[in-house]
Tab-separated table of C-alpha atoms in Angstrom:
chain	number	residue	atom	x	y	z
A	1	MET	CA	0.000	0.000	0.000
A	2	SER	CA	1.349	3.449	-0.970
A	3	ARG	CA	1.981	6.156	1.577
A	4	LYS	CA	-0.704	8.306	-0.012
A	5	LYS	CA	-3.300	5.578	0.437
A	6	LEU	CA	-2.238	5.038	4.017
A	7	ILE	CA	-2.673	8.773	4.737
A	8	LYS	CA	-6.160	8.748	3.198
A	9	LEU	CA	-7.069	5.641	5.160
A	10	GLY	CA	-5.892	7.255	8.385
A	11	ILE	CA	-7.940	10.439	7.712
A	12	SER	CA	-11.031	8.389	6.982
A	13	VAL	CA	-10.672	6.378	10.175
A	14	LEU	CA	-10.253	9.536	12.236
A	15	ALA	CA	-13.313	11.117	10.618
A	16	LEU	CA	-15.476	8.097	11.318
A	17	ASN	CA	-14.284	7.963	14.917
A	18	ALA	CA	-15.182	11.623	15.304
A	19	LEU	CA	-18.722	10.871	14.041
A	20	GLY	CA	-19.030	7.966	16.475
A	21	VAL	CA	-19.226	5.360	13.730
A	22	ALA	CA	-17.530	2.110	14.356
A	23	ALA	CA	-14.442	1.958	12.210
A	24	HIS	CA	-14.672	-1.093	10.031
A	25	TYR	CA	-12.641	-0.716	6.888
A	26	THR	CA	-11.514	-3.541	4.782
A	27	VAL	CA	-8.321	-3.131	2.869
A	28	PRO	CA	-8.545	-5.843	0.265
A	29	ASN	CA	-5.133	-5.193	-1.244
A	30	VAL	CA	-3.117	-5.311	2.025
A	31	ILE	CA	-3.401	-9.038	2.534
A	32	PRO	CA	-2.223	-9.990	-0.991
A	33	THR	CA	0.775	-7.686	-0.630
A	34	VAL	CA	1.876	-9.281	2.644
A	35	LEU	CA	1.355	-12.784	1.340
A	36	ALA	CA	3.324	-12.033	-1.799
A	37	GLU	CA	6.453	-10.938	0.114
A	38	THR	CA	7.431	-14.525	0.869
A	39	PRO	CA	7.439	-17.164	-1.915
A	40	GLY	CA	5.656	-20.442	-1.311
A	41	GLU	CA	7.529	-23.554	-0.243
A	42	ASP	CA	7.490	-24.846	-3.823
A	43	GLU	CA	9.163	-21.604	-4.943
A	44	GLU	CA	12.153	-21.587	-2.540
A	45	ILE	CA	15.223	-20.239	-4.405
A	46	PRO	CA	18.593	-21.626	-3.244
A	47	ASP	CA	20.687	-18.628	-4.396
A	48	ALA	CA	20.465	-15.705	-1.969
A	49	GLU	CA	21.022	-13.015	-4.635
A	50	GLU	CA	18.326	-14.457	-6.889
A	51	ARG	CA	15.942	-14.777	-3.961
A	52	LYS	CA	16.519	-11.119	-3.073
A	53	LEU	CA	15.684	-9.985	-6.641
A	54	VAL	CA	12.469	-12.001	-6.671
A	55	VAL	CA	11.289	-10.787	-3.247
A	56	ASN	CA	12.010	-7.115	-4.046
A	57	PHE	CA	10.122	-7.249	-7.361
A	58	THR	CA	7.226	-9.085	-5.709
A	59	ASN	CA	6.919	-6.287	-3.141
A	60	LYS	CA	6.897	-3.635	-5.899
A	61	LEU	CA	4.137	-5.500	-7.763
A	62	ASN	CA	2.090	-5.634	-4.550
A	63	GLU	CA	2.506	-1.899	-4.112
A	64	PHE	CA	1.589	-1.308	-7.782
A	65	GLU	CA	-1.561	-3.376	-7.334
A	66	GLY	CA	-2.569	-1.267	-4.320
A	67	ASP	CA	-2.087	1.938	-6.323
A	68	ILE	CA	-4.377	0.560	-9.060
A	69	GLN	CA	-7.040	-0.256	-6.495
A	70	ALA	CA	-6.852	3.236	-5.027
A	71	TYR	CA	-7.262	4.849	-8.418
A	72	GLU	CA	-10.164	2.574	-9.245
A	73	ASP	CA	-11.842	3.753	-6.022
A	74	ASP	CA	-11.241	7.420	-6.845
A	75	PRO	CA	-10.683	8.067	-10.556
A	76	SER	CA	-10.627	11.801	-9.896
A	77	ASP	CA	-7.303	11.533	-8.030
A	78	GLU	CA	-4.823	13.062	-10.468
A	79	ASP	CA	-1.834	12.329	-8.275
A	80	MET	CA	-2.615	8.641	-8.255
A	81	LYS	CA	-3.106	8.694	-12.006
A	82	ALA	CA	0.385	10.144	-12.518
A	83	LEU	CA	1.787	7.624	-10.044
A	84	LEU	CA	0.329	4.697	-12.005
A	85	GLU	CA	1.782	5.959	-15.282
A	86	ASP	CA	5.268	6.259	-13.758
A	87	SER	CA	5.034	2.843	-12.072
A	88	ILE	CA	4.287	1.082	-15.362
A	89	ASN	CA	7.613	2.251	-16.900
A	90	GLU	CA	9.674	1.651	-13.749
A	91	LEU	CA	8.365	-1.886	-13.294
A	92	ALA	CA	9.253	-2.751	-16.886
A	93	THR	CA	12.925	-1.958	-16.162
A	94	GLU	CA	12.831	-3.822	-12.832
A	95	LEU	CA	11.395	-6.903	-14.557
A	96	ALA	CA	14.296	-6.961	-17.033
A	97	VAL	CA	16.784	-6.841	-14.142
A	98	VAL	CA	15.069	-9.828	-12.482
A	99	LYS	CA	15.000	-11.912	-15.650
A	100	ASN	CA	18.715	-11.338	-16.318
A	101	GLY	CA	19.725	-11.871	-12.708
A	102	VAL	CA	18.198	-15.301	-12.053
A	103	LYS	CA	19.925	-18.413	-13.428
A	104	SER	CA	18.685	-21.269	-11.284
A	105	PRO	CA	15.580	-23.181	-12.382
A	106	GLU	CA	13.753	-22.125	-9.219
A	107	GLY	CA	14.624	-18.476	-9.816
A	108	GLN	CA	13.590	-18.558	-13.460
A	109	ALA	CA	10.247	-20.157	-12.550
A	110	SER	CA	9.571	-17.389	-10.036
A	111	ALA	CA	10.558	-14.729	-12.585
A	112	ALA	CA	8.096	-16.161	-15.122
A	113	LYS	CA	5.242	-15.952	-12.613
A	114	LEU	CA	6.188	-12.396	-11.716
A	115	GLU	CA	6.240	-11.406	-15.389
A	116	ALA	CA	2.722	-12.826	-15.915
A	117	ARG	CA	1.443	-10.954	-12.897
A	118	TYR	CA	3.169	-7.773	-14.066
A	119	ASN	CA	1.444	-7.975	-17.487
A	120	ALA	CA	-1.944	-8.525	-15.823
A	121	LEU	CA	-1.503	-5.553	-13.498
A	122	VAL	CA	-0.386	-3.296	-16.373
A	123	ALA	CA	-3.514	-4.235	-18.345
A	124	ARG	CA	-5.692	-3.484	-15.300
A	125	ALA	CA	-3.976	-0.115	-14.757
A	126	ASN	CA	-4.415	0.886	-18.404
A	127	ALA	CA	-8.092	-0.057	-18.212
A	128	ALA	CA	-8.537	2.147	-15.152
A	129	LEU	CA	-6.734	4.965	-16.909
A	130	GLY	CA	-8.942	4.528	-19.986
A	131	LYS	CA	-5.993	3.462	-22.106
A	132	THR	CA	-5.304	0.475	-24.202
A	133	THR	CA	-2.443	-1.641	-22.987
A	134	PRO	CA	0.591	-0.521	-24.976
A	135	THR	CA	3.435	-2.747	-25.887
A	136	PRO	CA	6.011	-2.454	-23.116
A	137	PRO	CA	9.009	-0.434	-24.241
A	138	THR	CA	11.988	-2.499	-25.194
A	139	PRO	CA	14.739	-1.760	-22.678
A	140	THR	CA	18.178	-0.756	-23.991
A	141	GLU	CA	20.599	-3.618	-23.385
A	142	THR	CA	24.410	-3.305	-23.720
A	143	THR	CA	27.405	-5.530	-22.861
A	144	LYS	CA	30.945	-4.680	-21.853
A	145	GLU	CA	34.062	-6.584	-20.747
A	146	VAL	CA	35.259	-5.627	-17.283
A	147	THR	CA	38.677	-6.699	-15.929
A	148	GLU	CA	39.063	-7.025	-12.189
A	149	THR	CA	41.901	-8.171	-9.926
A	150	GLU	CA	41.193	-10.401	-6.956
A	151	GLU	CA	43.376	-11.737	-4.162
A	152	ILE	CA	43.956	-15.449	-3.777
A	153	PRO	CA	44.080	-16.372	-0.095
A	154	PHE	CA	47.064	-18.469	0.997
A	155	THR	CA	46.788	-21.768	2.772
A	156	SER	CA	48.376	-22.513	6.121
A	157	ARG	CA	50.198	-25.675	7.206
A	158	GLU	CA	51.606	-26.690	10.589
A	159	GLU	CA	54.883	-28.519	11.279
A	160	LYS	CA	55.958	-30.020	14.580
A	161	ASN	CA	59.293	-28.825	15.992
A	162	ALA	CA	60.838	-30.750	18.881
A	163	ASP	CA	63.290	-27.915	19.567
A	164	LEU	CA	60.571	-25.366	20.379
A	165	PRO	CA	58.886	-25.324	23.800
A	166	GLU	CA	55.532	-26.986	23.907
A	167	GLY	CA	52.727	-24.551	23.027
A	168	THR	CA	55.042	-22.243	21.070
A	169	ARG	CA	54.072	-21.306	17.526
A	170	ASN	CA	56.649	-19.876	15.160
A	171	ILE	CA	56.037	-18.769	11.599
A	172	LYS	CA	58.686	-20.595	9.610
A	173	THR	CA	57.481	-19.410	6.198
A	174	PRO	CA	55.198	-16.337	6.085
A	175	GLY	CA	52.176	-16.788	3.874
A	176	GLN	CA	51.656	-14.487	0.924
A	177	LYS	CA	48.400	-13.857	-0.899
A	178	GLY	CA	48.288	-14.560	-4.581
A	179	GLU	CA	46.552	-12.558	-7.252
A	180	LYS	CA	44.310	-13.379	-10.196
A	181	THR	CA	42.893	-11.332	-13.051
A	182	ILE	CA	39.257	-12.005	-14.016
A	183	VAL	CA	37.573	-10.771	-17.184
A	184	TYR	CA	33.755	-10.484	-16.914
A	185	THR	CA	31.182	-9.952	-19.671
A	186	VAL	CA	28.704	-7.527	-18.035
A	187	THR	CA	25.194	-6.874	-19.389
A	188	TYR	CA	23.522	-3.521	-18.755
A	189	VAL	CA	19.736	-2.783	-19.257
A	190	ASP	CA	19.025	0.908	-19.540
A	191	GLY	CA	22.438	1.560	-17.978
A	192	LYS	CA	21.935	-0.775	-15.028
A	193	GLU	CA	24.002	-3.959	-14.649
A	194	THR	CA	21.688	-6.915	-14.965
A	195	LYS	CA	24.069	-9.762	-15.720
A	196	ARG	CA	27.737	-10.668	-15.154
A	197	GLU	CA	29.437	-13.709	-16.656
A	198	LYS	CA	33.039	-14.765	-16.096
A	199	LYS	CA	34.881	-14.887	-19.400
A	200	SER	CA	38.413	-15.746	-18.243
A	201	GLU	CA	40.480	-16.071	-15.100
A	202	THR	CA	44.327	-15.911	-14.964
A	203	VAL	CA	46.529	-16.367	-11.904
A	204	THR	CA	49.191	-13.638	-12.090
A	205	LYS	CA	50.818	-14.406	-8.724
A	206	GLN	CA	50.758	-17.757	-6.966
A	207	PRO	CA	50.011	-17.656	-3.246
A	208	VAL	CA	52.767	-18.787	-0.842
A	209	GLU	CA	51.744	-21.360	1.706
A	210	GLU	CA	52.219	-20.318	5.315
A	211	VAL	CA	54.237	-22.817	7.354
A	212	VAL	CA	53.835	-22.586	11.126
A	213	GLU	CA	56.148	-24.501	13.477
A	214	VAL	CA	54.387	-25.904	16.521
A	215	GLY	CA	56.643	-26.618	19.492
A	216	THR	CA	56.490	-30.057	21.097
A	217	LYS	CA	59.457	-29.782	23.478
A	218	LYS	CA	58.505	-30.282	27.085
A	219	ALA	CA	59.128	-27.411	29.497
A	220	PRO	CA	62.686	-27.539	30.931
A	221	VAL	CA	63.378	-28.406	34.567
A	222	VAL	CA	65.161	-25.445	36.196
A	223	THR	CA	67.029	-25.812	39.511
A	224	THR	CA	69.489	-23.640	41.440
A	225	SER	CA	72.256	-24.381	43.937
A	226	GLU	CA	75.090	-22.578	45.697
A	227	VAL	CA	78.656	-23.453	44.684
A	228	THR	CA	81.784	-22.283	46.534
A	229	GLY	CA	85.007	-21.815	44.589
A	230	LYS	CA	88.468	-20.373	45.156
A	231	GLU	CA	90.371	-18.057	42.836
A	232	GLU	CA	93.900	-16.723	42.850
A	233	ILE	CA	94.535	-13.006	43.258
A	234	PRO	CA	97.520	-11.940	41.126
A	235	PHE	CA	100.222	-9.936	42.871
A	236	THR	CA	101.401	-6.534	41.721
A	237	LYS	CA	104.995	-5.641	40.803
A	238	ARG	CA	107.063	-2.608	41.743
A	239	GLU	CA	110.595	-1.587	40.721
A	240	GLU	CA	113.240	0.130	42.869
A	241	GLU	CA	116.467	1.656	41.585
A	242	ASN	CA	119.719	0.397	43.155
A	243	ALA	CA	122.909	2.377	42.487
A	244	ASP	CA	125.069	-0.506	43.769
A	245	LEU	CA	123.875	-2.923	41.072
A	246	PRO	CA	125.327	-2.750	37.553
A	247	GLU	CA	123.137	-1.041	35.022
A	248	GLY	CA	120.728	-3.520	33.399
A	249	THR	CA	120.823	-5.902	36.364
A	250	ARG	CA	117.500	-6.939	37.900
A	251	ASN	CA	117.291	-8.522	41.327
A	252	VAL	CA	114.126	-9.731	43.045
A	253	LYS	CA	114.259	-8.081	46.462
A	254	THR	CA	110.845	-9.273	47.660
A	255	PRO	CA	109.302	-12.261	45.855
A	256	GLY	CA	105.657	-11.782	44.913
A	257	GLU	CA	103.024	-14.128	46.275
A	258	LYS	CA	99.560	-14.691	44.875
A	259	GLY	CA	96.595	-14.129	47.138
A	260	GLU	CA	93.378	-16.120	47.345
A	261	LYS	CA	89.697	-15.322	47.504
A	262	THR	CA	86.608	-17.432	48.187
A	263	ILE	CA	83.581	-16.875	45.942
A	264	VAL	CA	80.052	-18.197	46.494
A	265	TYR	CA	78.035	-18.561	43.264
A	266	THR	CA	74.319	-19.095	42.694
A	267	VAL	CA	74.288	-21.560	39.808
A	268	THR	CA	71.204	-22.219	37.673
A	269	TYR	CA	70.783	-25.573	35.939
A	270	THR	CA	68.356	-26.259	33.097
A	271	ASP	CA	67.697	-29.965	32.587
A	272	GLY	CA	70.881	-30.650	34.537
A	273	VAL	CA	73.082	-28.346	32.437
A	274	GLU	CA	74.506	-25.129	33.899
A	275	THR	CA	72.960	-22.134	32.170
A	276	SER	CA	73.933	-19.223	34.415
A	277	ARG	CA	76.276	-18.373	37.305
A	278	VAL	CA	75.864	-15.300	39.500
A	279	VAL	CA	78.305	-14.190	42.227
A	280	LYS	CA	76.517	-14.167	45.565
A	281	SER	CA	79.458	-13.251	47.821
A	282	GLU	CA	83.222	-12.802	47.620
A	283	SER	CA	85.827	-12.660	50.425
A	284	VAL	CA	89.632	-12.395	50.409
A	285	THR	CA	91.185	-15.223	52.452
A	286	LYS	CA	94.838	-14.395	51.673
A	287	GLN	CA	96.221	-11.019	50.658
A	288	PRO	CA	98.721	-11.015	47.771
A	289	VAL	CA	102.329	-9.918	48.432
A	290	GLU	CA	103.720	-7.237	46.139
A	291	GLU	CA	106.861	-8.197	44.224
A	292	VAL	CA	109.734	-5.688	44.573
A	293	VAL	CA	112.445	-5.792	41.897
A	294	GLU	CA	115.726	-3.884	42.238
A	295	VAL	CA	116.941	-2.350	38.991
A	296	GLY	CA	120.653	-1.583	38.782
A	297	THR	CA	121.717	1.914	37.743
A	298	LYS	CA	125.498	1.636	38.259
A	299	LYS	CA	127.376	2.311	35.056
A	300	PRO	CA	129.462	-0.698	33.915
A	301	HIS	CA	133.303	-0.720	34.343
A	302	VAL	CA	135.252	-1.325	31.123
A	303	PRO	CA	138.436	-3.275	32.059
A	304	VAL	CA	141.812	-2.347	30.519
A	305	VAL	CA	143.333	-5.439	28.926
A	306	THR	CA	147.011	-5.486	27.851
A	307	THR	CA	149.415	-8.178	26.651
A	308	LYS	CA	153.186	-8.563	26.959
A	309	LYS	CA	155.734	-10.999	25.529
A	310	VAL	CA	158.334	-12.365	28.003
A	311	GLU	CA	161.409	-14.553	27.373
A	312	GLN	CA	162.916	-16.798	30.065
A	313	THR	CA	165.297	-19.760	30.307
A	314	LEU	CA	164.485	-23.049	31.961
A	315	GLU	CA	166.688	-25.941	33.079
A	316	LEU	CA	166.071	-29.247	31.326
A	317	PRO	CA	166.643	-32.252	33.660
A	318	TYR	CA	168.695	-35.255	32.541
A	319	LYS	CA	167.888	-38.937	32.930
A	320	VAL	CA	169.886	-41.593	34.865
A	321	ILE	CA	170.166	-44.835	32.876
A	322	ARG	CA	171.247	-48.056	34.625
A	323	LYS	CA	172.566	-51.092	32.728
A	324	GLU	CA	173.602	-54.606	33.824
A	325	ASN	CA	177.259	-55.506	33.334
A	326	PRO	CA	178.229	-59.196	33.773
A	327	ALA	CA	181.880	-58.143	34.159
A	328	LEU	CA	181.097	-56.424	37.437
A	329	ALA	CA	180.592	-58.190	40.684
A	330	LYS	CA	177.203	-58.124	42.175
A	331	GLY	CA	176.742	-54.924	44.172
A	332	GLU	CA	179.404	-53.025	42.226
A	333	GLU	CA	178.408	-49.931	40.165
A	334	ARG	CA	180.358	-47.863	37.683
A	335	ARG	CA	179.237	-44.437	36.367
A	336	VAL	CA	180.478	-44.074	32.808
A	337	ILE	CA	178.631	-40.838	31.846
A	338	VAL	CA	178.031	-37.921	34.158
A	339	GLY	CA	174.599	-36.395	33.665
A	340	LYS	CA	174.292	-32.732	32.771
A	341	LYS	CA	171.246	-30.471	32.807
A	342	GLY	CA	170.192	-28.784	29.598
A	343	GLN	CA	168.734	-25.330	29.001
A	344	ALA	CA	165.746	-24.070	26.970
A	345	LEU	CA	164.495	-20.619	25.946
A	346	ILE	CA	160.712	-20.046	26.316
A	347	VAL	CA	158.741	-17.122	24.816
A	348	GLU	CA	155.360	-16.492	26.561
A	349	GLU	CA	152.521	-13.983	26.079
A	350	ILE	CA	151.133	-12.672	29.363
A	351	THR	CA	147.667	-10.994	29.545
A	352	TYR	CA	146.970	-8.317	32.167
A	353	THR	CA	143.478	-7.042	33.125
A	354	ASP	CA	143.579	-3.730	34.968
A	355	GLY	CA	147.276	-4.438	35.668
A	356	VAL	CA	146.696	-7.911	37.123
A	357	GLU	CA	147.912	-10.996	35.296
A	358	THR	CA	144.910	-12.963	34.115
A	359	GLY	CA	146.422	-15.254	31.486
A	360	ARG	CA	149.677	-16.775	30.214
A	361	LYS	CA	150.238	-18.540	26.891
A	362	GLU	CA	153.441	-20.187	25.586
A	363	LEU	CA	154.269	-18.958	22.097
A	364	GLU	CA	157.652	-20.630	21.449
A	365	ARG	CA	160.088	-23.123	23.121
A	366	LYS	CA	163.742	-23.399	21.939
A	367	VAL	CA	166.338	-25.857	23.387
A	368	LEU	CA	169.631	-24.027	23.884
A	369	VAL	CA	171.623	-26.853	25.556
A	370	ALA	CA	170.430	-30.428	25.370
A	371	PRO	CA	170.643	-32.376	28.649
A	372	VAL	CA	173.193	-35.262	28.901
A	373	ASP	CA	171.756	-38.420	30.399
A	374	GLU	CA	173.813	-40.113	33.110
A	375	PHE	CA	174.804	-43.765	32.404
A	376	ILE	CA	175.657	-46.334	35.145
A	377	TYR	CA	176.681	-50.018	34.984
A	378	TYR	CA	175.868	-52.287	37.879
A	379	GLY	CA	177.230	-55.765	38.521
A	380	VAL	CA	175.181	-58.937	38.635
A	381	ALA	CA	177.853	-61.707	38.540
A	382	GLU	CA	178.824	-63.748	41.592
A	383	LYS	CA	182.386	-64.175	40.178
A	384	PRO	CA	184.107	-61.996	37.661
A	385	VAL	CA	184.108	-63.374	34.104
A	386	LYS	CA	186.799	-63.120	31.525
A	387	PRO	CA	186.576	-59.768	29.828
A	388	VAL	CA	186.153	-59.299	26.165
A	389	ASN	CA	189.313	-59.266	24.079
A	390	PRO	CA	190.486	-55.680	24.183
A	391	VAL	CA	192.036	-56.040	20.808
A	392	ASN	CA	188.578	-56.121	19.279
A	393	PRO	CA	186.487	-53.862	21.419
A	394	VAL	CA	182.951	-53.136	20.555
A	395	ASN	CA	182.855	-50.958	17.489
A	396	PRO	CA	180.888	-47.892	18.412
A	397	VAL	CA	178.541	-46.272	16.022
A	398	ASN	CA	180.259	-43.532	14.142
A	399	PRO	CA	178.345	-40.313	14.807
A	400	VAL	CA	178.088	-38.918	11.299
A	401	ASN	CA	175.886	-36.029	12.292
A	402	PRO	CA	176.515	-35.056	15.899
A	403	VAL	CA	173.692	-33.328	17.687
A	404	ASN	CA	173.555	-29.566	17.530
A	405	PRO	CA	173.324	-28.499	21.159
A	406	VAL	CA	170.996	-25.684	20.182
A	407	LYS	CA	168.534	-28.018	18.492
A	408	PRO	CA	168.912	-31.465	20.029
A	409	GLY	CA	167.463	-34.402	18.183
A	410	LYS	CA	166.433	-37.873	19.270
A	411	GLN	CA	168.848	-39.567	21.678
A	412	GLU	CA	170.186	-42.967	20.731
A	413	GLU	CA	171.330	-45.736	23.054
A	414	PRO	CA	175.143	-46.092	23.545
A	415	ALA	CA	176.908	-49.264	22.409
A	416	LYS	CA	177.187	-52.123	24.904
A	417	PRO	CA	180.540	-52.002	26.777
A	418	ALA	CA	182.741	-55.119	27.371
A	419	GLY	CA	184.978	-55.781	30.387
A	420	LYS	CA	185.350	-53.979	33.668
A	421	VAL	CA	184.388	-50.302	33.912
A	422	VAL	CA	186.438	-47.757	35.860
A	423	ALA	CA	184.360	-46.111	38.590
A	424	LEU	CA	183.825	-42.399	38.404
A	425	ASP	CA	182.107	-39.932	40.706
A	426	ARG	CA	178.317	-40.130	40.513
A	427	PRO	CA	176.037	-37.128	40.887
A	428	ALA	CA	172.932	-37.708	42.912
A	429	THR	CA	170.563	-35.162	41.348
A	430	SER	CA	169.219	-36.860	38.228
A	431	PRO	CA	166.606	-39.606	37.954
A	432	VAL	CA	167.745	-43.184	37.446
A	433	VAL	CA	166.509	-45.225	34.484
A	434	GLU	CA	167.345	-48.936	34.686
A	435	ASN	CA	167.563	-50.759	31.349
A	436	LYS	CA	168.607	-54.436	31.350
A	437	GLN	CA	168.095	-54.997	27.630
A	438	ALA	CA	170.054	-52.315	25.800
A	439	LEU	CA	172.243	-49.332	26.328
A	440	PRO	CA	170.786	-45.898	25.653
A	441	ASN	CA	170.932	-44.688	22.082
A	442	THR	CA	173.465	-41.828	21.991
A	443	GLY	CA	173.851	-41.419	18.240
A	444	GLU	CA	172.775	-37.826	18.625
A	445	GLN	CA	174.989	-37.129	21.695
A	446	GLY	CA	178.617	-37.270	20.527
A	447	THR	CA	180.106	-36.177	23.841
A	448	GLY	CA	178.424	-38.914	25.873
A	449	PHE	CA	179.305	-41.605	23.385
A	450	LEU	CA	183.044	-40.745	23.316
A	451	ALA	CA	183.186	-40.666	27.090
A	452	LEU	CA	181.542	-44.081	27.242
A	453	LEU	CA	183.930	-45.533	24.695
A	454	GLY	CA	187.004	-44.234	26.533
A	455	ALA	CA	185.791	-45.513	29.874
A	456	THR	CA	185.157	-48.950	28.433
A	457	VAL	CA	188.672	-49.237	26.931
A	458	LEU	CA	190.339	-48.040	30.128
A	459	SER	CA	188.409	-50.538	32.212
A	460	MET	CA	189.470	-53.359	29.966
A	461	PHE	CA	193.190	-52.405	30.167
A	462	GLY	CA	192.994	-52.085	33.926
A	463	PHE	CA	191.456	-55.526	34.239
A	464	LEU	CA	194.178	-57.128	32.095
A	465	SER	CA	196.953	-55.397	34.043
A	466	ARG	CA	195.653	-56.721	37.350
A	467	LYS	CA	195.426	-60.197	35.877
A	468	LYS	CA	199.107	-60.179	34.760
A	469	LYS	CA	200.303	-58.965	38.136
A	470	GLY	CA	198.446	-61.656	39.749
């Protein structure tokens, strides 16, 4: 029912009430309008958009029918007449929108019924207006392709992670929405969109799946305890100059000693493994001792070193050689060569440090006079034996090259004597060398050899003379 009709109805009711007449007014077109707002059970439309189109158009037809009834009751109402003429054209456009908007079989069936009712109501309105029913105007229909971009929602997937605490969720891979481009073919009736069909759909960006890690690790067991430990305290060092120590010398005057401190820690363990350590208290149980080092500052003394060559003579001792002689009675001795000391010249280099002798090195040794070894015969026979024939005495070695007393050579043993030896004085200062096998080699000592030879001959003649006298 239109607002205008409702106003008229309200005025009429008020007027009748004022006159004391019981208000009993039947509105025949109200009930059909209300009943038409909801389709019957056999006309239920599954699509919500289609159902909305059908219900809206049904309500407009109900209102149009009420306007017709009002005009039929009062043909002189010019406003209602103009309203009916406008409604006929508007409903034609609305009907086209409904027909293009429904696609389901249920929706199309409802649209067909609404179209039949619309045609009947238009014919009734034209009859009331005194007009013939004109052919409904053909609505202007156009189509156009419309391109739209839509997001593609991403999916989400969960993964278990044993390293994450239980109940923890961590986004491992963030999800990203995709994007698709859709081309629609859109139909317009008198400029209003009445139909939209999807022509093509292209995915321009693939969505990225979201991966969420879900922790499954049980909550850790945390405990604390107090631990007492000891630590060394390093000692400090200090230097003192000492003018009595040579420069560069370092001497530890007071040895350093490390100290000690006791520390109490509060230790936290997670699942039995230490995870933190906090110092609760700290006390020094032994103070460190500072190390004192003396550093010498006394300038070093550079010693004066000199050298000097010195010559000196030394005595060379002689040897005493003893030889058995069977011509001599046991216990009898005869010295045939008197020993003489030799003499040598020595050149030495003496080193002095600050005037004090600190070293001595022999540079050269030269024999000036060779020593003469002393030679002695001693008897071993119980009775004297016949001496060697003096006519053929032992032939001594001829000294071809006598020894130079300045540069003595190797001494050779003297020839063995025969017969009794004349006793000579014997010095008691030289060492005695006893040789029972051979006489000393005197090839390089001409003087000793000649003396030995002469003594041997004289002893032989003396022995023979005593024998003749006897």
